[in-house]
Tab-separated table of C-alpha atoms in Angstrom:
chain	number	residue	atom	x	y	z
T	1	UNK	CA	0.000	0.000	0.000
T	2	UNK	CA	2.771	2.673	0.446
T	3	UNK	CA	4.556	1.652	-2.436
T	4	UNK	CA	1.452	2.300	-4.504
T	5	UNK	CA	0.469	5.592	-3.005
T	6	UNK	CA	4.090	6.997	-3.175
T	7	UNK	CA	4.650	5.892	-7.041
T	8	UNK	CA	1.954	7.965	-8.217
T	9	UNK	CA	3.009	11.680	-7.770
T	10	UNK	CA	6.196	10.686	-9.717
T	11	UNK	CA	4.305	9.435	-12.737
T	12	UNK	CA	2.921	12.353	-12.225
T	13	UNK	CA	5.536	14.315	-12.435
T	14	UNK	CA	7.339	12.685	-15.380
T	15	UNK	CA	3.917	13.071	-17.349
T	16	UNK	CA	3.978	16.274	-17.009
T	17	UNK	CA	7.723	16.800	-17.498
T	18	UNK	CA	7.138	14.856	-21.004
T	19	UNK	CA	4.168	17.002	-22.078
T	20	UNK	CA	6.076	20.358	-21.184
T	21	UNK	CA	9.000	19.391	-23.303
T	22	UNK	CA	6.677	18.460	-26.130
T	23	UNK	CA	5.349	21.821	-25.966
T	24	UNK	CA	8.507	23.817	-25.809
T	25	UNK	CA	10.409	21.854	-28.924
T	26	UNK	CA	6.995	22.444	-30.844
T	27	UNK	CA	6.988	25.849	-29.925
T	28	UNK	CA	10.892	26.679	-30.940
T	29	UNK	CA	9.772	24.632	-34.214
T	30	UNK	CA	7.468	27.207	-35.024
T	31	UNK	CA	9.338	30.047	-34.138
T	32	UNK	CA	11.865	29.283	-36.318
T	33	UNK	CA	10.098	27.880	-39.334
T	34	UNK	CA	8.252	32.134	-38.803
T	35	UNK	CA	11.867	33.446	-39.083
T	36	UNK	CA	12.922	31.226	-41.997
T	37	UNK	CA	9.688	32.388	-43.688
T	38	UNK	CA	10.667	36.039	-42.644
T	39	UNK	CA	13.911	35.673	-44.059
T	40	UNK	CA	12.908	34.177	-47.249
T	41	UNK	CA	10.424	37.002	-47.963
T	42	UNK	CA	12.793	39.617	-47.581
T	43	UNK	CA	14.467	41.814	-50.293
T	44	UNK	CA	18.137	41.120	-50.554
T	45	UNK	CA	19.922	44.389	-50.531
T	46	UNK	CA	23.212	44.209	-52.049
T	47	UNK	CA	25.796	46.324	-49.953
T	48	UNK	CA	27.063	50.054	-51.365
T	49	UNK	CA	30.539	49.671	-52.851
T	50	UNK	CA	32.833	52.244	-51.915
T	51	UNK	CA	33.839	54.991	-54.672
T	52	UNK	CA	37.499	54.604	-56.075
T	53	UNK	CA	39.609	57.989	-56.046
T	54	UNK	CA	40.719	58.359	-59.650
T	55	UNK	CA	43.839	60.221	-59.817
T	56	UNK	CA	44.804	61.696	-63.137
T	57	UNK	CA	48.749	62.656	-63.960
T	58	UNK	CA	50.132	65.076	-66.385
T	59	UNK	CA	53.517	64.479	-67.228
T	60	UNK	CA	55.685	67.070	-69.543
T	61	UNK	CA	57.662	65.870	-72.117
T	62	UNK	CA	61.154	67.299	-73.092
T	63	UNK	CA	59.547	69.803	-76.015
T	64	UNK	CA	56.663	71.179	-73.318
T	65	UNK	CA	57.681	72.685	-70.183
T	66	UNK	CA	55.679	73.505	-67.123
T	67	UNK	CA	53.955	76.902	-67.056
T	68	UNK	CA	55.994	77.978	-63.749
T	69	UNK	CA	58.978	76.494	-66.025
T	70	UNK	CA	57.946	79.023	-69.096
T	71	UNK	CA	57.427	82.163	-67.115
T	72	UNK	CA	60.880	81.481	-65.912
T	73	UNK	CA	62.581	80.927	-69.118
T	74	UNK	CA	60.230	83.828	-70.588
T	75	UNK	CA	61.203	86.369	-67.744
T	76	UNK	CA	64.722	87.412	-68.713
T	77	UNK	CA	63.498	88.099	-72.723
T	78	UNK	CA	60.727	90.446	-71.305
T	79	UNK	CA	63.493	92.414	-68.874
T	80	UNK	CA	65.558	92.347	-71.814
T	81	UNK	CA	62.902	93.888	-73.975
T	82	UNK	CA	61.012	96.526	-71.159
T	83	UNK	CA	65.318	97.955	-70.913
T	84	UNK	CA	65.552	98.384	-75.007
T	85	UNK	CA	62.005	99.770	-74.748
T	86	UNK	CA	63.148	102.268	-72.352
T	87	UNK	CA	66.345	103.295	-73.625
T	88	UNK	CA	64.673	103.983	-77.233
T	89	UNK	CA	62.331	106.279	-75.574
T	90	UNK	CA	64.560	108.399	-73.690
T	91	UNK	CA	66.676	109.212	-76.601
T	92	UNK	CA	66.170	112.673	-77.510
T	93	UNK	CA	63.469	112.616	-81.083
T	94	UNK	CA	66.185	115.707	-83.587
T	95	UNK	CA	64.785	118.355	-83.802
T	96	UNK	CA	63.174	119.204	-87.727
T	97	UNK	CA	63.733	122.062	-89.104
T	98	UNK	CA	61.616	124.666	-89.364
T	99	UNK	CA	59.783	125.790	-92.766
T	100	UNK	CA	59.711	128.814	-93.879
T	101	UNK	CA	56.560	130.631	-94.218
T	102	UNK	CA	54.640	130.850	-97.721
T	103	UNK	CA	54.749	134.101	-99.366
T	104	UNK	CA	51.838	136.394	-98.586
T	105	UNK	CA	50.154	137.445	-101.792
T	106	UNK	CA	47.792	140.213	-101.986
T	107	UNK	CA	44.040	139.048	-102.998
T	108	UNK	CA	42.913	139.619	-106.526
T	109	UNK	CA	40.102	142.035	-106.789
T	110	UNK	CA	37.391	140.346	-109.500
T	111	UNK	CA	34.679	143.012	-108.461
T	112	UNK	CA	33.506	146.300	-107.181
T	113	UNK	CA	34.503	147.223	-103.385
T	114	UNK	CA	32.723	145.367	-100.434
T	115	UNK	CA	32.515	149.313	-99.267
T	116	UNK	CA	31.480	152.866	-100.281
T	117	UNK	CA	33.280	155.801	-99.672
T	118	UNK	CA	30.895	158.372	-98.527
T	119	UNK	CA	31.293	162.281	-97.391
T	120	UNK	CA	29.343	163.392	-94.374
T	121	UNK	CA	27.302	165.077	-96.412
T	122	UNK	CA	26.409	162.299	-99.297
T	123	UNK	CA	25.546	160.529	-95.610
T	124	UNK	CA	22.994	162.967	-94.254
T	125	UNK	CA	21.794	163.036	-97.597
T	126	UNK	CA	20.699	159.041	-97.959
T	127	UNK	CA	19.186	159.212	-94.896
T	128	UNK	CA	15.442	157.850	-96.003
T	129	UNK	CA	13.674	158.907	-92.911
T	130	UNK	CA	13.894	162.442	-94.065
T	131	UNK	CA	13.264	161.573	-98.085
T	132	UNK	CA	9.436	162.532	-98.864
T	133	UNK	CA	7.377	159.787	-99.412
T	134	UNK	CA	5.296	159.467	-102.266
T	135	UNK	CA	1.378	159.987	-102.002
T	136	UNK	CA	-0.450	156.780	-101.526
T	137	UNK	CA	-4.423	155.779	-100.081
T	138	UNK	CA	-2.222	153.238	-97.557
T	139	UNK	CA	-2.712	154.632	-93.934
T	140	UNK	CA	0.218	153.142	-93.802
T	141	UNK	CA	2.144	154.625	-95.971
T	142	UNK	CA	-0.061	157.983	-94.984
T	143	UNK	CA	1.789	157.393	-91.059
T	144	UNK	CA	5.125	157.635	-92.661
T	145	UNK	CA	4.762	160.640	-94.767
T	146	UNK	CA	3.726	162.533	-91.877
T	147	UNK	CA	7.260	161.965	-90.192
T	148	UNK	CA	8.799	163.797	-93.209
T	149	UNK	CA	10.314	167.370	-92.008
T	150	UNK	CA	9.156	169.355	-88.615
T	151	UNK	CA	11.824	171.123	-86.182
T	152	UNK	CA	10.619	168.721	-83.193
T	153	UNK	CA	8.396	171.493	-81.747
T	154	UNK	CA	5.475	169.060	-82.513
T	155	UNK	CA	7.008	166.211	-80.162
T	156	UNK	CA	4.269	164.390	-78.722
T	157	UNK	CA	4.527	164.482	-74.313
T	158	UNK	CA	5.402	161.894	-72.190
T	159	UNK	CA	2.342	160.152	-70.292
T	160	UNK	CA	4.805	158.437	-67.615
T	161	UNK	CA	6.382	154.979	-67.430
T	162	UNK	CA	4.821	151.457	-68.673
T	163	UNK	CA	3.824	148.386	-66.403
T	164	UNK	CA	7.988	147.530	-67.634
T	165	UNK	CA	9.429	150.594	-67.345
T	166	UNK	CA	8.772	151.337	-70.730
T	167	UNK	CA	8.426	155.494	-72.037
T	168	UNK	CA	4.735	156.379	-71.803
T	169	UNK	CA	3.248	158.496	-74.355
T	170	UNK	CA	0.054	160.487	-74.266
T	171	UNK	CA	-2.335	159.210	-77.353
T	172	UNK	CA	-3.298	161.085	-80.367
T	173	UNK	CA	-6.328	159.497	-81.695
T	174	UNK	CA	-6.559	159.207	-85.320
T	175	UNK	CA	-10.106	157.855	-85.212
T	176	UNK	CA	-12.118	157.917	-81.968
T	177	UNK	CA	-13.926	154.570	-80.998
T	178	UNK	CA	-17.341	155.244	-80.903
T	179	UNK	CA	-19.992	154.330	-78.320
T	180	UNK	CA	-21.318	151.264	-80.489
T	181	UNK	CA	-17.678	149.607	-80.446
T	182	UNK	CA	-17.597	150.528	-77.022
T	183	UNK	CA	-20.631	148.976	-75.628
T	184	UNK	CA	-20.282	144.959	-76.052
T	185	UNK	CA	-17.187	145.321	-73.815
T	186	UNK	CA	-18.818	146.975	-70.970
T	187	UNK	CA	-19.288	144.907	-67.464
T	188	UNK	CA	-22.987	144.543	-65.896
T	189	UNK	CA	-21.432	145.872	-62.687
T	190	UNK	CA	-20.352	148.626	-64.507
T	191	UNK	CA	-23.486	149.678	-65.985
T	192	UNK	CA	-24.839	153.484	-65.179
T	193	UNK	CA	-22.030	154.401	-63.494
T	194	UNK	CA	-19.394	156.992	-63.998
T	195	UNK	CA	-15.887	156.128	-64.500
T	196	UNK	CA	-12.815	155.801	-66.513
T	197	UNK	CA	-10.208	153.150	-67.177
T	198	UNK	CA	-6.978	153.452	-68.330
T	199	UNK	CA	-4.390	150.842	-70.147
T	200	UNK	CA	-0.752	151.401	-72.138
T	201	UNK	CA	-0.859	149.748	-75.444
T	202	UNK	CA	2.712	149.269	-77.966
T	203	UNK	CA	1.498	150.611	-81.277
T	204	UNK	CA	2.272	149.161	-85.094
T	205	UNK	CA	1.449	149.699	-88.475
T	206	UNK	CA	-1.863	150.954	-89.614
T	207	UNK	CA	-2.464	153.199	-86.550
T	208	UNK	CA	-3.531	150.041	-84.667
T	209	UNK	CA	-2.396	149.327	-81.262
T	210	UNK	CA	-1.573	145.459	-79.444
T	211	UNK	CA	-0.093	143.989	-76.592
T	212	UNK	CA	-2.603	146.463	-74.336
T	213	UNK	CA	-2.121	146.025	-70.331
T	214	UNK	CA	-4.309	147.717	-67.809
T	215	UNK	CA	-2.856	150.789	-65.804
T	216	UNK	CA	-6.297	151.906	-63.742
T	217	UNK	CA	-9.750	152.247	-63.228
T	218	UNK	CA	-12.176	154.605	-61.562
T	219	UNK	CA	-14.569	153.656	-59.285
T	220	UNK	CA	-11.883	150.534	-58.766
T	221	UNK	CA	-13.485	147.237	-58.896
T	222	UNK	CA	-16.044	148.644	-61.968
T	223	UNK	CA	-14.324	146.727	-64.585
T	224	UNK	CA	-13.491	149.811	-66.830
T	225	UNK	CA	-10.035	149.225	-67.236
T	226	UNK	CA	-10.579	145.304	-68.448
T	227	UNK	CA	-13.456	147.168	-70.923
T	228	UNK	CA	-11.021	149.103	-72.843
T	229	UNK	CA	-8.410	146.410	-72.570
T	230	UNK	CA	-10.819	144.151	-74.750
T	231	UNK	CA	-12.151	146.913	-77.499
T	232	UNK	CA	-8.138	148.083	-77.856
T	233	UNK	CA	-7.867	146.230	-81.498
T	234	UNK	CA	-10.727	148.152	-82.645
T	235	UNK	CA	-8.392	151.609	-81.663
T	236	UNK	CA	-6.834	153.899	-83.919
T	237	UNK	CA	-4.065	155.947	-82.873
T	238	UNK	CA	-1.290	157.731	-84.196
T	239	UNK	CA	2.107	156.721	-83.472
T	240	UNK	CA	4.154	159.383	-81.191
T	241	UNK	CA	6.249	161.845	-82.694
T	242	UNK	CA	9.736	162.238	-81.576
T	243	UNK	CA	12.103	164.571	-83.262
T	244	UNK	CA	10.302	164.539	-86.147
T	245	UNK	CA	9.854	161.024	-86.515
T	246	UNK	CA	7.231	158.426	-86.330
T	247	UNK	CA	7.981	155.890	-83.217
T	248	UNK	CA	6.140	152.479	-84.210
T	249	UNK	CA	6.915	150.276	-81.666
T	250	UNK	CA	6.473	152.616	-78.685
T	251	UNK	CA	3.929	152.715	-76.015
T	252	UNK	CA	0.590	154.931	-75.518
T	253	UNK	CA	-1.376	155.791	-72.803
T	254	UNK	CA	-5.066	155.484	-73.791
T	255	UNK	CA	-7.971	156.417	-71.747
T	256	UNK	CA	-11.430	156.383	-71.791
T	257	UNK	CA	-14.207	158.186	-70.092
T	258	UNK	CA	-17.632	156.745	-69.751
T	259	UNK	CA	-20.749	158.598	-68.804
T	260	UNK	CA	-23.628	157.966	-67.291
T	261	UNK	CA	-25.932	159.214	-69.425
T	262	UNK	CA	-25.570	157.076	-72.623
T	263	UNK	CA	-23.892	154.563	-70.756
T	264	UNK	CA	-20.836	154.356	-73.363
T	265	UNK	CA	-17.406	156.206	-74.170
T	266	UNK	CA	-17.228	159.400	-75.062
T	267	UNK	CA	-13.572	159.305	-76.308
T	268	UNK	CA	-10.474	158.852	-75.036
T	269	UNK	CA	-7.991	161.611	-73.721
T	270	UNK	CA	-4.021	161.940	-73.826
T	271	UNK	CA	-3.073	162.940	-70.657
């Protein structure tokens, strides 16, 4: 009986030892029949190969020198050369002779003098601004005839100095503007009032008058002034007399007076 009851746990135990080691070589089986399987399914990589340094030599043969070699061999020809350089240019150039001038010849007349001889007299006489002109229906020419002879008695006056500094003259109408040319120019402010307004204008041919600026205006503020500025080119005045002569080109004083009872100019004035 205690032979029988003392067997048992070592069956048992042997059972048990068998079954365990079963277990464990069928579990290392598996294990590595899963890294076999890994192993097989992998990509085979093939390992980098290093990168051989390729040197490359240049070796000179007897005919071609180094550069270093050249420069050296080429440096005394070029000291050589700089020295005869040097010495060629600080040899004094001889000096060439000088020519002798060419022989000044007189130019060859082939025509009548460039000049005329004239007396003081023979001048005075050519002088056209005194000559008489010759009788013509031009105003124009009518203007210039009138500066023909006069002992400067008849000089017209000085009316003051321009908006420039310019010599003022006092106007001698040759034909009044009447109240009709006049009229168109006049402001609405200005209207039935009494007043004046005064510009200088630079006279030209014709007895006509441009390049008009305004000098005044009375009541100021009524406009007069910028009135006789615009109806100017419809003026006729005579150009003023100095010495006896016609000045075209210089400036006038012009005025002109309105009234109130026709409510236009009555003229203008040389003051």
């Amino acid at each position: 009986m205690l032979s029988t009851t003392s067997a048992s746990p070592v069956r048992r135990l042997r059972v048990s030892l068998r079954g365990r080691g079963v277990a464990i070589l069928l579990a290392l089986a598996i294990e590595l029949l899963i890294a076999l399987l890994l192993l097989w399914m992998a990509p085979h990589v093939e390992p980098k190969q290093k990168p051989k340094t390729v040197v490359f030599g240049i070796e000179a043969s007897e005919g071609d020198k180094a550069p270093a070699e050249k420069d050296a061999a080429k440096a005394p020809e070029k000291a050589r050369k700089r020295a005869g350089e040097k010495a060629e240019a600080e040899q004094p150039t001889p000096p060439t002779a000088a020519l002798p001038p060419p022989p000044v010849t007189p130019p060859v007349s082939s025509g009548p003098p460039s000049f005329i001889v004239m007396s003081r007299r023979d001048y005075a006489a050519s002088d056209i601004a005194k000559a008489p002109a010759s009788q013509s229906g031009d105003q124009g020419n009518t203007q210039t005839a009138e500066a023909g002879g006069g002992s400067g008695a008849d000089d017209t006056p000085r009316a003051g100095t321009g908006p420039h500094g310019e010599t003022l003259y006092a106007a001698d109408w040759y034909r009044r503007p009447t109240n009709t040319q006049l009229q168109p120019y006049l402001p609405q402010r200005a209207l039935g009032r009494e007043g004046w307004g005064e510009v200088a204008c630079r006279t030209i041919e014709r007895y006509q008058v441009t390049d008009c600026q305004e000098l005044g205006e009375f009541p100021r503020g009524s406009g007069y002034a910028g009135a006789v500025r615009q109806a100017a080119f419809q003026f006729r005045v005579k150009a003023p007399r100095v010495n006896s002569r016609l000045m075209i080109g210089s400036w006038v004083r012009i005025r002109i007076t309105y009234s109130q009872r026709d409510g236009g100019g009555d003229g203008g004035d040389a003051d």
